Every structure is written in C-alpha cells, then in structure tokens.
Short mmCIF file of C-alpha atoms and ligand atoms in Angstrom, two decimals:
data_model
loop_
_atom_site.label_atom_id
_atom_site.label_comp_id
_atom_site.label_asym_id
_atom_site.label_seq_id
_atom_site.Cartn_x
_atom_site.Cartn_y
_atom_site.Cartn_z
CA UNK A 1 9.09 -28.39 79.74
CA UNK A 2 8.49 -32.03 79.20
CA UNK A 3 5.50 -33.21 81.26
CA UNK A 4 4.16 -36.51 82.28
CA UNK A 5 0.67 -36.70 83.78
CA UNK A 6 -1.00 -39.97 84.92
CA UNK A 7 -4.85 -40.51 84.60
CA UNK A 8 -4.77 -37.96 81.73
CA UNK A 9 -7.66 -39.52 79.62
CA UNK A 10 -10.36 -37.46 81.51
CA UNK A 11 -11.38 -35.25 84.47
CA UNK A 12 -8.67 -33.26 86.31
CA UNK A 13 -5.83 -35.08 84.30
CA UNK A 14 -7.25 -34.17 81.00
CA UNK A 15 -7.61 -30.51 82.23
CA UNK A 16 -3.99 -30.67 83.05
CA UNK A 17 -2.99 -32.11 79.63
CA UNK A 18 -4.87 -29.29 77.98
CA UNK A 19 -3.36 -26.53 80.16
CA UNK A 20 0.23 -27.71 79.93
CA UNK A 21 -0.07 -28.01 76.18
CA UNK A 22 -1.70 -24.54 75.80
CA UNK A 23 1.42 -23.33 77.68
CA UNK A 24 3.57 -24.82 75.04
CA UNK A 25 4.94 -27.71 76.93
CA UNK A 26 5.56 -31.24 75.42
CA UNK A 27 3.11 -33.45 77.25
CA UNK A 28 2.58 -37.19 77.61
CA UNK A 29 0.00 -38.85 79.65
CA UNK A 30 -1.08 -42.18 81.00
CA UNK A 31 -4.54 -43.99 80.86
CA UNK A 32 -5.57 -47.27 82.16
CA UNK A 33 -8.31 -48.42 79.64
CA UNK A 34 -10.08 -45.79 77.75
CA UNK A 35 -8.28 -45.70 74.53
CA UNK A 36 -10.91 -43.88 72.63
CA UNK A 37 -11.05 -40.99 75.09
CA UNK A 38 -7.16 -40.94 75.14
CA UNK A 39 -6.83 -41.01 71.44
CA UNK A 40 -9.34 -38.04 71.11
CA UNK A 41 -7.51 -36.14 73.59
CA UNK A 42 -4.11 -36.82 72.05
CA UNK A 43 -5.41 -35.61 68.55
CA UNK A 44 -6.94 -32.43 70.08
CA UNK A 45 -3.80 -31.51 72.03
CA UNK A 46 -0.82 -33.13 70.33
CA UNK A 47 -0.11 -34.72 73.62
CA UNK A 48 1.37 -38.44 73.57
CA UNK A 49 -1.05 -41.06 75.05
CA UNK A 50 0.47 -44.14 76.85
CA UNK A 51 -1.67 -46.95 77.99
CA UNK A 52 -0.26 -48.20 81.42
CA UNK A 53 -1.70 -49.23 84.76
CA UNK A 54 0.23 -47.21 87.30
CA UNK A 55 -0.38 -49.89 90.01
CA UNK A 56 1.87 -52.40 87.94
CA UNK A 57 5.48 -51.76 88.75
CA UNK A 58 6.58 -52.90 85.34
CA UNK A 59 4.02 -50.99 83.32
CA UNK A 60 4.75 -47.84 85.26
CA UNK A 61 8.48 -48.23 84.86
CA UNK A 62 8.17 -49.01 81.04
CA UNK A 63 5.60 -45.86 80.65
CA UNK A 64 8.12 -43.61 82.24
CA UNK A 65 10.94 -44.83 80.06
CA UNK A 66 8.74 -44.59 77.08
CA UNK A 67 7.74 -40.86 77.95
CA UNK A 68 11.39 -39.92 78.36
CA UNK A 69 12.17 -41.29 75.06
CA UNK A 70 9.31 -39.63 73.27
CA UNK A 71 9.32 -36.44 75.10
CA UNK A 72 13.22 -36.17 74.83
CA UNK A 73 13.55 -35.90 78.75
CA UNK A 74 11.25 -35.31 81.72
CA UNK A 75 10.78 -32.08 83.86
CA UNK A 76 7.39 -32.52 85.52
CA UNK A 77 5.58 -35.63 86.89
CA UNK A 78 1.92 -35.11 87.74
CA UNK A 79 0.73 -38.05 90.00
CA UNK A 80 -3.07 -37.83 89.14
CA UNK A 81 -4.38 -41.22 88.39
CA UNK A 82 -7.06 -42.27 90.88
CA UNK A 83 -10.09 -44.23 91.70
CA UNK A 84 -12.93 -43.84 94.31
CA UNK A 85 -15.24 -46.19 96.14
CA UNK A 86 -17.97 -45.50 98.60
CA UNK A 87 -18.46 -48.31 100.89
CA UNK A 88 -18.74 -49.07 104.74
CA UNK A 89 -15.53 -49.74 106.32
CA UNK A 90 -16.68 -53.00 107.57
CA UNK A 91 -17.58 -54.27 104.36
CA UNK A 92 -14.46 -53.38 102.48
CA UNK A 93 -12.71 -56.45 101.06
CA UNK A 94 -9.04 -57.13 100.98
CA UNK A 95 -9.24 -56.60 97.19
CA UNK A 96 -10.95 -53.16 97.81
CA UNK A 97 -8.26 -52.12 100.06
CA UNK A 98 -5.29 -53.32 98.09
CA UNK A 99 -6.87 -51.78 94.82
CA UNK A 100 -7.10 -48.53 96.55
CA UNK A 101 -3.63 -48.51 97.78
CA UNK A 102 -2.36 -50.04 94.46
CA UNK A 103 -3.54 -47.01 92.36
CA UNK A 104 -2.83 -44.18 94.65
CA UNK A 105 0.15 -45.07 96.80
CA UNK A 106 1.90 -47.85 94.84
CA UNK A 107 1.11 -46.01 91.56
CA UNK A 108 2.69 -42.78 92.92
CA UNK A 109 5.58 -44.77 94.32
CA UNK A 110 6.41 -46.56 91.04
CA UNK A 111 6.12 -43.56 88.96
CA UNK A 112 7.83 -41.31 91.10
CA UNK A 113 10.80 -43.64 91.83
CA UNK A 114 11.26 -44.16 87.99
CA UNK A 115 10.94 -40.31 87.39
CA UNK A 116 13.14 -39.28 90.30
CA UNK A 117 16.17 -41.38 89.16
CA UNK A 118 16.23 -39.31 85.90
CA UNK A 119 15.51 -35.96 87.74
CA UNK A 120 18.28 -36.53 90.21
CA UNK A 121 20.61 -37.18 87.33
CA UNK A 122 19.55 -34.05 85.64
CA UNK A 123 19.62 -32.24 89.17
CA UNK A 124 16.20 -30.56 88.38
CA UNK A 125 12.60 -31.50 88.31
CA UNK A 126 9.08 -30.84 89.64
CA UNK A 127 6.54 -33.46 91.09
CA UNK A 128 2.99 -32.59 91.88
CA UNK A 129 0.78 -35.26 93.54
CA UNK A 130 -3.00 -34.99 93.49
CA UNK A 131 -4.28 -35.74 96.97
CA UNK A 132 -7.75 -35.02 98.11
CA UNK A 133 -9.20 -32.71 100.85
CA UNK A 134 -10.65 -36.16 102.33
CA UNK A 135 -7.00 -37.09 102.95
CA UNK A 136 -6.90 -34.01 105.48
CA UNK A 137 -10.38 -34.31 106.91
CA UNK A 138 -11.21 -37.91 106.53
CA UNK A 139 -14.57 -39.15 104.77
CA UNK A 140 -17.11 -41.51 106.09
CA UNK A 141 -17.63 -44.43 104.03
CA UNK A 142 -14.20 -43.76 102.09
CA UNK A 143 -11.71 -44.91 104.63
CA UNK A 144 -9.48 -46.57 102.31
CA UNK A 145 -9.50 -43.49 99.86
CA UNK A 146 -9.04 -41.04 102.81
CA UNK A 147 -6.03 -43.33 104.08
CA UNK A 148 -4.37 -43.60 100.54
CA UNK A 149 -4.80 -39.68 100.09
CA UNK A 150 -3.39 -38.89 103.73
CA UNK A 151 -0.41 -41.10 102.55
CA UNK A 152 0.17 -39.08 99.61
CA UNK A 153 0.62 -35.91 102.15
CA UNK A 154 3.53 -37.91 103.82
CA UNK A 155 5.03 -38.90 100.50
CA UNK A 156 5.04 -35.29 99.47
CA UNK A 157 6.59 -33.93 102.54
CA UNK A 158 9.31 -36.60 102.96
CA UNK A 159 10.23 -36.55 99.35
CA UNK A 160 10.46 -32.77 99.31
CA UNK A 161 13.10 -33.22 101.91
CA UNK A 162 15.00 -35.95 100.25
CA UNK A 163 14.91 -34.43 96.81
CA UNK A 164 15.32 -30.83 97.69
CA UNK A 165 19.29 -31.01 97.54
CA UNK A 166 18.76 -32.25 93.99
CA UNK A 167 16.89 -29.01 93.16
CA UNK A 168 13.54 -31.00 92.61
CA UNK A 169 10.39 -29.71 94.27
CA UNK A 170 7.55 -32.02 95.38
CA UNK A 171 4.25 -30.53 96.22
CA UNK A 172 0.66 -31.81 96.67
CA UNK A 173 -2.71 -30.40 95.33
CA UNK A 174 -5.71 -31.41 97.37
CA UNK A 175 -9.01 -30.85 95.30
CA UNK A 176 -12.35 -30.66 97.03
CA UNK A 177 -15.46 -31.57 95.22
CA UNK A 178 -14.81 -31.33 91.50
CA UNK A 179 -17.32 -31.86 88.88
CA UNK A 180 -15.90 -34.98 87.00
CA UNK A 181 -16.81 -38.51 86.21
CA UNK A 182 -15.72 -39.59 89.68
CA UNK A 183 -18.65 -37.71 91.04
CA UNK A 184 -21.08 -38.63 88.47
CA UNK A 185 -22.83 -41.13 90.57
CA UNK A 186 -23.66 -38.86 93.53
CA UNK A 187 -27.38 -38.26 93.56
CA UNK A 188 -28.72 -34.67 93.45
CA UNK A 189 -29.15 -34.30 97.19
CA UNK A 190 -25.65 -35.32 98.06
CA UNK A 191 -24.17 -32.97 95.32
CA UNK A 192 -26.44 -30.22 96.94
CA UNK A 193 -25.27 -30.98 100.54
CA UNK A 194 -21.56 -30.94 99.33
CA UNK A 195 -22.12 -27.61 97.71
CA UNK A 196 -23.67 -26.27 100.83
CA UNK A 197 -20.71 -27.47 102.78
CA UNK A 198 -18.26 -25.64 100.49
CA UNK A 199 -17.80 -21.89 101.45
CA UNK A 200 -17.86 -20.99 97.78
CA UNK A 201 -21.08 -22.81 97.42
CA UNK A 202 -20.52 -24.84 94.35
CA UNK A 203 -18.55 -27.80 92.90
CA UNK A 204 -14.92 -26.90 91.48
CA UNK A 205 -14.13 -27.39 87.86
CA UNK A 206 -11.16 -29.58 86.63
CA UNK A 207 -9.52 -26.45 84.94
CA UNK A 208 -9.39 -24.84 88.50
CA UNK A 209 -7.40 -27.67 89.78
CA UNK A 210 -5.24 -27.97 86.55
CA UNK A 211 -4.37 -24.10 87.15
CA UNK A 212 -2.88 -24.85 90.62
CA UNK A 213 -1.02 -27.90 89.09
CA UNK A 214 0.47 -25.84 86.37
CA UNK A 215 1.57 -23.08 88.80
CA UNK A 216 3.24 -25.63 91.18
CA UNK A 217 5.07 -27.06 88.12
CA UNK A 218 6.18 -23.60 86.90
CA UNK A 219 9.28 -21.50 87.67
CA UNK A 220 6.97 -19.21 89.56
CA UNK A 221 6.88 -21.70 92.25
CA UNK A 222 10.52 -22.46 92.22
CA UNK A 223 11.07 -22.02 96.07
CA UNK A 224 7.98 -23.90 96.95
CA UNK A 225 8.31 -27.42 98.07
CA UNK A 226 6.66 -29.92 100.39
CA UNK A 227 3.40 -27.89 100.42
CA UNK A 228 -0.14 -29.01 100.44
CA UNK A 229 -2.36 -26.76 98.43
CA UNK A 230 -6.20 -27.14 98.83
CA UNK A 231 -8.26 -26.36 95.73
CA UNK A 232 -11.51 -27.04 97.52
CA UNK A 233 -13.54 -23.85 97.64
CA UNK A 234 -12.71 -23.49 101.44
CA UNK A 235 -14.34 -26.89 102.27
CA UNK A 236 -11.41 -28.17 104.33
CA UNK A 237 -10.58 -24.96 106.27
P1 NDP B 301 -11.58 -39.47 86.92
O1 NDP B 301 -12.33 -40.79 87.29
O2 NDP B 301 -12.40 -38.53 86.05
O3 NDP B 301 -10.41 -39.91 86.09
C1 NDP B 301 -9.39 -40.72 86.60
C2 NDP B 301 -8.38 -40.96 85.67
O4 NDP B 301 -7.36 -42.03 86.24
C3 NDP B 301 -8.70 -41.65 84.42
O5 NDP B 301 -7.88 -41.07 83.32
C4 NDP B 301 -8.39 -42.98 84.39
O6 NDP B 301 -8.05 -43.69 83.32
C5 NDP B 301 -7.16 -43.01 85.28
N1 NDP B 301 -6.76 -44.14 86.11
C6 NDP B 301 -7.54 -44.81 87.04
N2 NDP B 301 -6.95 -45.93 87.42
C7 NDP B 301 -5.64 -46.01 86.72
C8 NDP B 301 -4.68 -46.85 86.86
N3 NDP B 301 -4.63 -47.99 87.69
N4 NDP B 301 -3.62 -46.58 85.92
C9 NDP B 301 -3.53 -45.53 85.15
N5 NDP B 301 -4.51 -44.56 85.13
C10 NDP B 301 -5.58 -44.89 85.83
O7 NDP B 301 -11.16 -38.79 88.11
P2 NDP B 301 -10.80 -37.20 88.63
O8 NDP B 301 -10.30 -36.57 87.36
O9 NDP B 301 -11.97 -36.81 89.20
O10 NDP B 301 -9.67 -37.29 89.64
C11 NDP B 301 -8.21 -37.30 89.27
C12 NDP B 301 -7.61 -37.44 90.62
O11 NDP B 301 -8.07 -36.23 91.45
C13 NDP B 301 -7.74 -38.61 91.48
O12 NDP B 301 -6.63 -38.85 91.98
C14 NDP B 301 -8.77 -38.32 92.44
O13 NDP B 301 -8.61 -39.11 93.48
C15 NDP B 301 -8.44 -36.86 92.79
N6 NDP B 301 -9.45 -36.12 93.21
C16 NDP B 301 -10.61 -35.84 92.67
C17 NDP B 301 -11.78 -35.26 93.20
C18 NDP B 301 -13.03 -35.05 92.46
O14 NDP B 301 -13.92 -34.44 93.18
N7 NDP B 301 -13.14 -35.28 91.28
C19 NDP B 301 -11.68 -34.67 94.58
C20 NDP B 301 -10.38 -34.88 95.22
C21 NDP B 301 -9.43 -35.58 94.54
P3 NDP B 301 -9.07 -44.43 82.37
O15 NDP B 301 -10.14 -43.49 81.85
O16 NDP B 301 -8.36 -45.09 81.28
O17 NDP B 301 -9.75 -45.55 83.33
#
C-alpha cells in the first residue's frame, strides 16, 4: 500500500512510519521543521520525507500531490501531526486558539480533502485520524486541545458516512498518555499521577499506537469504519 503520514519525524508518527515500512508499504511522511530528524528517519526506513505545514492549505495540498507523485498513488492517509499546550482557558490568546485548531482541524481538513479526491476517483482508501482521549473526556488546562480532538471525532464519523459508498474507511485512534516528546515537559509527579489513573499503570509506547493505526489501515479492518479506538491503557473507560 502507499501510505502518507503527517507528523512523521518523531513520536507516534515516526513509529507509524517504521511499522508501515516494516510491513512492506511505500511510505511518505510530512514534518514541519525538524529536517535533521526527518532525514535520519528517511535514511533508516526508505520512507520519503516531505517538509510541509499541514495548517497551510497550499502546503498541505502540494504535499499530498508530491506524495502521490513519488509513491505512485495513495491508499492510506494518517492524520497524526499535532501540538499540545497547557494553559488556563482564560489566558488562551486568539493566536493560541487558532494555532491549535489550525494544526489539528484545518490540517486534517486540508490533508483529507486533497487525499479524498484521489481516493474517491480510485474508489478505495483508508483514513486514520489521531485524536486523543482528552477529546473524549476533556482535559483541564487543555480546553483548546480537547476541543480540537473532539472535532476530529466528529470529522471521523461524518466522513465515514460520506465516503463509505466510495469504499473508503475513516477511523480514529485516541491515544492515552504516550511516552513521546509531547509529554517530555511533564514533571515526575504529574507523570506518576497519570500512570496511577491508567488502569494498566503505565504510559503507553508510540509503537503500541502505531500497531492500532496499522490495523485500521489494513485489509483486516475492511468492514470497520467511523470507529473511535482508544489506545490508552484503559484511562478513558
Ligand atoms: P510529537 O510532538 O512527538 O510529534 C509531533 C509531530 O507533528 C512532529 O513530527 C512534528 O513535526 C509534527 N507537526 C507539528 N505541527 C505540525 C504542522 N503544523 N505541520 C506538519 N507537521 C507538524 O507528538 P506525538 O507523537 O506525541 O503526538 C502525535 C499525535 O498524537 C498528535 O496529534 C497528538 O496530539 C496525539 N496524541 C499524543 C499523545 C501523547 O501522549 N503523546 C496522547 C494523545 C494524542 P516537527 O518535528 O518537524 O515539528
């Protein structure tokens, strides 16, 4: 399969790049600024690294076109690129809000619109959005993040209905607390507290999220669409 993953330079996205490549798929991934990390991963896996900001409509559209050209088509899109910010709701600036919506919601919209046109034409495709358990439960001091991730749930379900007749599946993986750079700034006490709130008593690994993404993008999941799959150690039960 020909696979395009956003936010592939590190963390969950990089784990997805490695897993799809190990499966024998042809993979391209987007990153925003960390060219060094992207080049190292591309050299390690043979995946194609493309620099593009998903929150910019033109860059996203061009990146999809380039991926299609270089991969020779597109079967799978993984909308994984994301940012996080911990801040009191009343202190959020207009810029904080727009940046959060821009990366998560505009990004998924621009990428998916460009990819879906091609998938509809070929009457097949698989789209996997990376949400968050906070989009289900809500997180204090992350209202904008939780709002954006809840939006991805709606996008997943509505798109699954609209694209189903074109034989395209749309699903969403909602990770819990995963040990990536996104959580690097959490202090030890907070990490400990989050682990205690997780029934499996630990943080998850990026590879564990990538396994769920690969499953939903595989033929084994051919009759699964519009679903939200928590990979959170039971946190959001
Ligand atoms: P990381 O911070 O480790 O990686 C984020 C990735 O997204 C990087 O590759 C980064 O590229 C890329 N990125 C950020 N902004 C943009 C942009 N505007 N355009 C293109 N690429 C961009 O995050 P994680 O791997 O932890 O998270 C991946 C996804 O999983 C996110 O959507 C996140 O919200 C979600 N998630 C993560 C959880 C966790 O606990 N880690 C929990 C729940 C959900 P670059 O390096 O070039 O900046």
